[in-house]
Amino acid sequence: CLRVVLLCGDAIAMRALTRGVFGHPLPGDAGPCGTSAECDVIMELFDNHKKVTRNKTLTPFGYTAETTSSDPHIAALLRQHVESMRRRVETDAPMNTWDPLFAALFNNTKNITIKVTNVTGGVFVSESATLACPRAIAVEHSGVVDRFVSIGIAEMQGPAHPVPPMCP
């Protein structure tokens, strides 16, 4: 875990090393940003967050969002990252579960559906759930992604993300 943390840069490393005050990672947690390749993508997206546009719509069962960039390289990174995260949810392969919201998301993978469609310049994502708690987690997660796009790594460095109050 420490090897992955050090590969991810000082900002994520500092947050990961101080996460003990927020919670304990789930078994099998891949660290603050997954594999070293996943971490490289995440860090490059953080570094280029101003090149990303995100349009989100809340739905009765969660949300849809189109996240794009006019920079072809950043668009390719968006596709790569979103597909990687979709696979993690689908296969119950947690990461960043020091954060209570991410732990809740990975504790509810059986109840959350993520569909990804590549679009010009990026991805269209639908994240949904039929049960109230997983649906609230999906919506809260969408807000975190919104802030990743708007403020970049500062969102990752900020305080832990709370679990929606309706969830146990």
XYZ file of C-alpha atoms in Angstrom:
168
model
C 0.000 0.000 0.000
C 2.781 2.451 0.864
C 4.438 1.873 -2.532
C 1.238 2.898 -4.302
C 0.806 5.883 -2.003
C 4.286 7.173 -2.800
C 3.696 6.800 -6.541
C 0.591 8.964 -6.327
C 2.320 12.156 -5.299
C 2.656 14.080 -2.082
C -0.926 15.385 -1.933
C -2.611 12.000 -2.088
C 0.109 10.432 0.044
C -0.466 12.945 2.817
C -4.206 12.362 2.767
C -3.837 8.584 2.689
C -1.357 8.560 5.547
C -3.676 10.654 7.713
C -6.829 8.695 6.868
C -6.666 6.657 10.086
C -8.684 9.393 11.795
C -11.510 8.946 9.267
C -11.862 5.182 9.051
C -10.228 1.888 8.289
C -9.859 0.660 4.721
C -11.959 -2.278 3.594
C -10.252 -5.652 3.073
C -8.631 -5.717 -0.349
C -8.438 -1.910 -0.606
C -6.018 -0.955 -3.388
C -4.897 2.266 -1.718
C -5.846 5.875 -2.350
C -5.882 5.611 -6.144
C -5.591 1.961 -7.121
C -2.735 0.579 -9.166
C 0.211 2.743 -10.130
C -1.232 3.025 -13.666
C -4.637 4.088 -12.279
C -2.892 6.562 -9.993
C -0.976 8.092 -12.901
C -4.268 8.639 -14.751
C -5.964 10.148 -11.695
C -3.076 12.523 -11.051
C -2.988 13.636 -14.696
C -6.745 14.264 -14.590
C -6.337 16.299 -11.394
C -3.538 18.285 -13.033
C -5.766 18.989 -16.048
C -9.159 19.364 -14.337
C -9.667 22.801 -15.931
C -9.732 21.083 -19.332
C -12.730 18.967 -18.281
C -16.427 19.832 -18.565
C -19.124 17.947 -16.673
C -22.888 18.179 -17.056
C -24.894 16.200 -14.509
C -28.603 15.510 -14.195
C -30.187 13.946 -11.124
C -32.678 11.179 -11.926
C -35.238 9.345 -9.786
C -32.737 6.492 -9.332
C -29.399 8.360 -9.223
C -27.801 10.543 -11.866
C -26.464 10.789 -15.383
C -23.424 12.833 -16.341
C -21.508 13.655 -19.465
C -17.863 14.382 -18.732
C -15.768 15.576 -21.645
C -12.678 17.438 -22.764
C -11.774 19.065 -26.056
C -8.218 17.799 -25.477
C -8.090 14.308 -27.060
C -5.482 13.079 -24.566
C -7.588 14.156 -21.568
C -10.701 12.643 -23.201
C -8.857 9.328 -23.513
C -7.807 9.529 -19.851
C -11.429 10.183 -18.831
C -12.553 7.075 -20.702
C -9.766 4.999 -19.202
C -10.430 6.194 -15.654
C -14.217 5.834 -15.758
C -13.992 2.322 -17.210
C -11.448 1.366 -14.561
C -13.724 2.621 -11.782
C -16.766 0.916 -13.321
C -14.858 -2.383 -13.323
C -13.858 -1.850 -9.692
C -17.494 -1.418 -8.676
C -18.609 -4.349 -10.836
C -15.941 -6.690 -9.432
C -16.021 -5.324 -5.870
C -12.368 -4.225 -5.989
C -12.265 -1.336 -3.478
C -9.925 1.625 -3.349
C -9.749 4.820 -1.300
C -11.914 3.293 1.416
C -10.259 5.319 4.154
C -12.881 7.791 3.005
C -16.266 6.859 4.506
C -18.170 7.646 1.290
C -15.932 5.425 -0.830
C -16.173 2.659 1.790
C -19.977 2.972 1.650
C -19.903 2.872 -2.147
C -17.827 -0.318 -2.164
C -19.990 -1.827 0.599
C -22.984 -1.316 -1.721
C -21.597 -2.490 -5.060
C -24.293 -5.170 -5.376
C -26.958 -2.438 -5.266
C -25.383 0.167 -7.579
C -25.438 -0.046 -11.358
C -22.984 1.949 -13.453
C -23.377 2.169 -17.222
C -20.732 3.912 -19.312
C -20.983 5.047 -22.917
C -18.115 6.653 -24.770
C -19.118 9.944 -26.396
C -17.237 12.531 -28.415
C -14.606 13.921 -26.075
C -15.276 11.632 -23.123
C -17.965 9.588 -21.404
C -21.634 9.494 -20.516
C -22.266 7.772 -17.185
C -25.455 6.561 -15.565
C -25.122 5.563 -11.909
C -28.297 4.241 -10.324
C -29.795 2.186 -7.523
C -33.307 1.142 -6.588
C -32.720 1.184 -2.818
C -32.640 4.535 -1.000
C -29.228 4.292 0.697
C -27.237 3.135 -2.363
C -29.067 5.747 -4.461
C -28.035 8.464 -1.975
C -24.442 7.170 -2.075
C -24.463 7.347 -5.901
C -25.763 10.928 -5.812
C -23.234 11.967 -3.162
C -20.458 10.326 -5.197
C -21.573 12.366 -8.222
C -21.092 15.537 -6.168
C -17.563 14.483 -5.257
C -16.785 13.923 -8.948
C -18.265 17.363 -9.721
C -15.818 18.874 -7.226
C -12.909 16.830 -8.621
C -13.647 18.502 -11.965
C -14.174 21.998 -10.554
C -11.349 22.232 -7.996
C -9.058 19.308 -8.791
C -6.863 17.660 -6.209
C -8.000 20.057 -3.482
C -11.162 17.931 -3.248
C -9.050 14.821 -2.653
C -7.021 16.648 0.001
C -10.052 18.068 1.774
C -11.955 16.495 4.603
C -13.317 12.987 4.233
C -16.595 12.715 2.386
C -19.514 11.868 4.667
C -21.902 9.005 4.106
C -25.447 10.221 3.410
C -27.407 10.487 6.705
C -30.033 7.970 5.545
C -27.419 5.206 5.359
C -26.597 3.113 8.413
